């Protein structure tokens, strides 16, 4: 009796040997394909940092409460090559006005520090254009710890709170900064030519606006690490904000794990995305009017936009994704969001799926937050709670600076779990459900979500931002295959301190030679200064270790 599937094919030329030969060829091809698939899965799991190659039905929600696999990587933004301290003589002063929201400003501050380093300029404490966006005049000093910012970056740039007055011919004179509008995503060469020339001519320049005014992709790892030092170490919120954030996190965690969601279903983002059709005529009119007043004219078709993943997920869609992944109605969720467009009509389906919803106002009813819930303070608290949450889920991480910065910070903070819905991949799944084709819905959602990264190290691919993913520049390995990925020595801070100490000693000696009447006081002051620098260096090590 012949075995099924091995019957000789009749009616084809080539004789009996051709059939056996064809079978061997097919078997060989199958083996090759199997080997390729196995290698691809192994390679994807190793580089992507996901939690293994699982079948769609095998997502384990409990595992997602733990951080993603690191693959032996750890955060490190300390210099790995010669990094001299900023010289005493600079080319002038750099002022910048950081426009946009809190997190757009945060990226601009990182760029400002890097620009100052590139031009050998003294950075004036960045200005935050809070009034136009938040109607909040807190400014840098009202949100960030200024002393910590200056001390942390002392190895990188000189920072002053304002441009000092100068004395010339016996008169006190103010330096007026020359105003320049820098090009968007300007290359380093623009700063070392156009900007530097104007700085040397006028003594100071004022770059405004300063959002996205320095190219993100720079072929200099030390410059990229400086951005990380600013973003993840120097920019620390003021003690009152940190204390308030920690209090909210403690209250949320007192009942177990909690997840934070940036529910970006707000008027400005919906108008920007051009996603109108799910709203009633009155709401559509409001969105179209907002778009006309704030964005460039563009032909937008809702079905087309949704199909390519350009529409924010609705609150109900967010809930359905989480349910499909195995999270039940006992999951505690912190919502970081402004005023949701469409109100309770859109929130009710989400609330029915996940009733344990909180925000900073419901967890902490203090007067400090109540009076500034939608200003810089409220945004800063939301940022910290989302950073410290067990899981973070952005529902629209396209042009959202809040979500993008948090994704990058959580990656740097220890590969903390993130759930990033693939809106393009999910669109046909949700469309089928809306058209009544519900069979296999949850399995289809899981299949899409398993192709995403849950917070592990992964290659940065455009249009992903450096601020969203600073791997590998700001990460290192103790035993790397590539020498460029080797962690810096444990005494790197001592080296930087020594370099800065030598720079200061040189300045003191030069000053002593020109002022002999105070020469005897120098050794004592020098000793005090060395002690302070060493103390600050130790503090910086502690900060870098903790974060």
Tab-separated table of N, CA and C in Angstrom, residues 5 24-25 53 60 71 119-120 125 140 187 234 285-286 290 309 397 399 417 453 490 512:
chain	number	residue	atom	x	y	z
A	5	UNK	N	0.267	10.866	-0.346
A	5	UNK	CA	1.148	11.993	-0.626
A	5	UNK	C	2.377	11.599	-1.383
A	24	UNK	N	13.052	15.218	-3.140
A	24	UNK	CA	14.280	15.578	-2.427
A	24	UNK	C	14.534	17.080	-2.498
A	25	UNK	N	14.248	17.657	-3.674
A	25	UNK	CA	14.432	19.110	-3.825
A	25	UNK	C	13.517	19.863	-2.884
A	53	UNK	N	9.702	34.428	21.523
A	53	UNK	CA	8.825	34.219	20.387
A	53	UNK	C	7.630	33.414	20.856
A	60	UNK	N	1.524	36.744	28.407
A	60	UNK	CA	1.353	36.614	29.850
A	60	UNK	C	1.372	38.003	30.468
A	71	UNK	N	19.292	42.204	27.862
A	71	UNK	CA	20.286	41.682	26.945
A	71	UNK	C	21.714	42.023	27.362
A	119	UNK	N	29.833	75.214	20.450
A	119	UNK	CA	30.344	76.553	20.139
A	119	UNK	C	31.307	77.085	21.198
A	120	UNK	N	31.571	76.287	22.243
A	120	UNK	CA	32.363	76.764	23.373
A	120	UNK	C	31.768	78.086	23.877
A	125	UNK	N	20.770	80.321	31.426
A	125	UNK	CA	19.692	79.412	31.813
A	125	UNK	C	18.535	79.521	30.815
A	140	UNK	N	11.911	78.204	34.057
A	140	UNK	CA	12.853	77.137	34.388
A	140	UNK	C	13.002	77.009	35.903
A	187	UNK	N	22.172	71.503	11.161
A	187	UNK	CA	23.338	70.635	11.393
A	187	UNK	C	24.340	71.327	12.309
A	234	UNK	N	20.579	65.818	34.577
A	234	UNK	CA	20.613	67.228	34.974
A	234	UNK	C	19.215	67.812	35.155
A	285	UNK	N	-17.338	70.155	13.417
A	285	UNK	CA	-17.178	71.574	13.096
A	285	UNK	C	-16.126	72.218	13.994
A	286	UNK	N	-16.115	71.854	15.274
A	286	UNK	CA	-15.137	72.403	16.219
A	286	UNK	C	-13.725	71.962	15.831
A	290	UNK	N	-10.599	74.328	14.505
A	290	UNK	CA	-9.314	74.344	15.212
A	290	UNK	C	-8.179	74.021	14.247
A	309	UNK	N	-2.648	54.202	10.340
A	309	UNK	CA	-2.286	54.361	11.754
A	309	UNK	C	-2.086	55.787	12.211
A	397	UNK	N	1.917	57.943	19.915
A	397	UNK	CA	3.307	58.357	20.098
A	397	UNK	C	3.902	58.898	18.806
A	399	UNK	N	3.552	62.535	16.956
A	399	UNK	CA	4.204	63.803	17.292
A	399	UNK	C	4.086	64.175	18.761
A	417	UNK	N	8.792	48.326	31.309
A	417	UNK	CA	7.839	47.850	30.305
A	417	UNK	C	7.003	48.978	29.708
A	453	UNK	N	7.661	46.054	20.389
A	453	UNK	CA	8.697	45.981	21.419
A	453	UNK	C	8.102	46.414	22.753
A	490	UNK	N	35.105	52.541	36.322
A	490	UNK	CA	34.395	52.978	37.526
A	490	UNK	C	34.899	54.326	38.044
A	512	UNK	N	46.334	84.643	40.469
A	512	UNK	CA	47.272	85.005	41.537
A	512	UNK	C	48.427	85.836	41.003
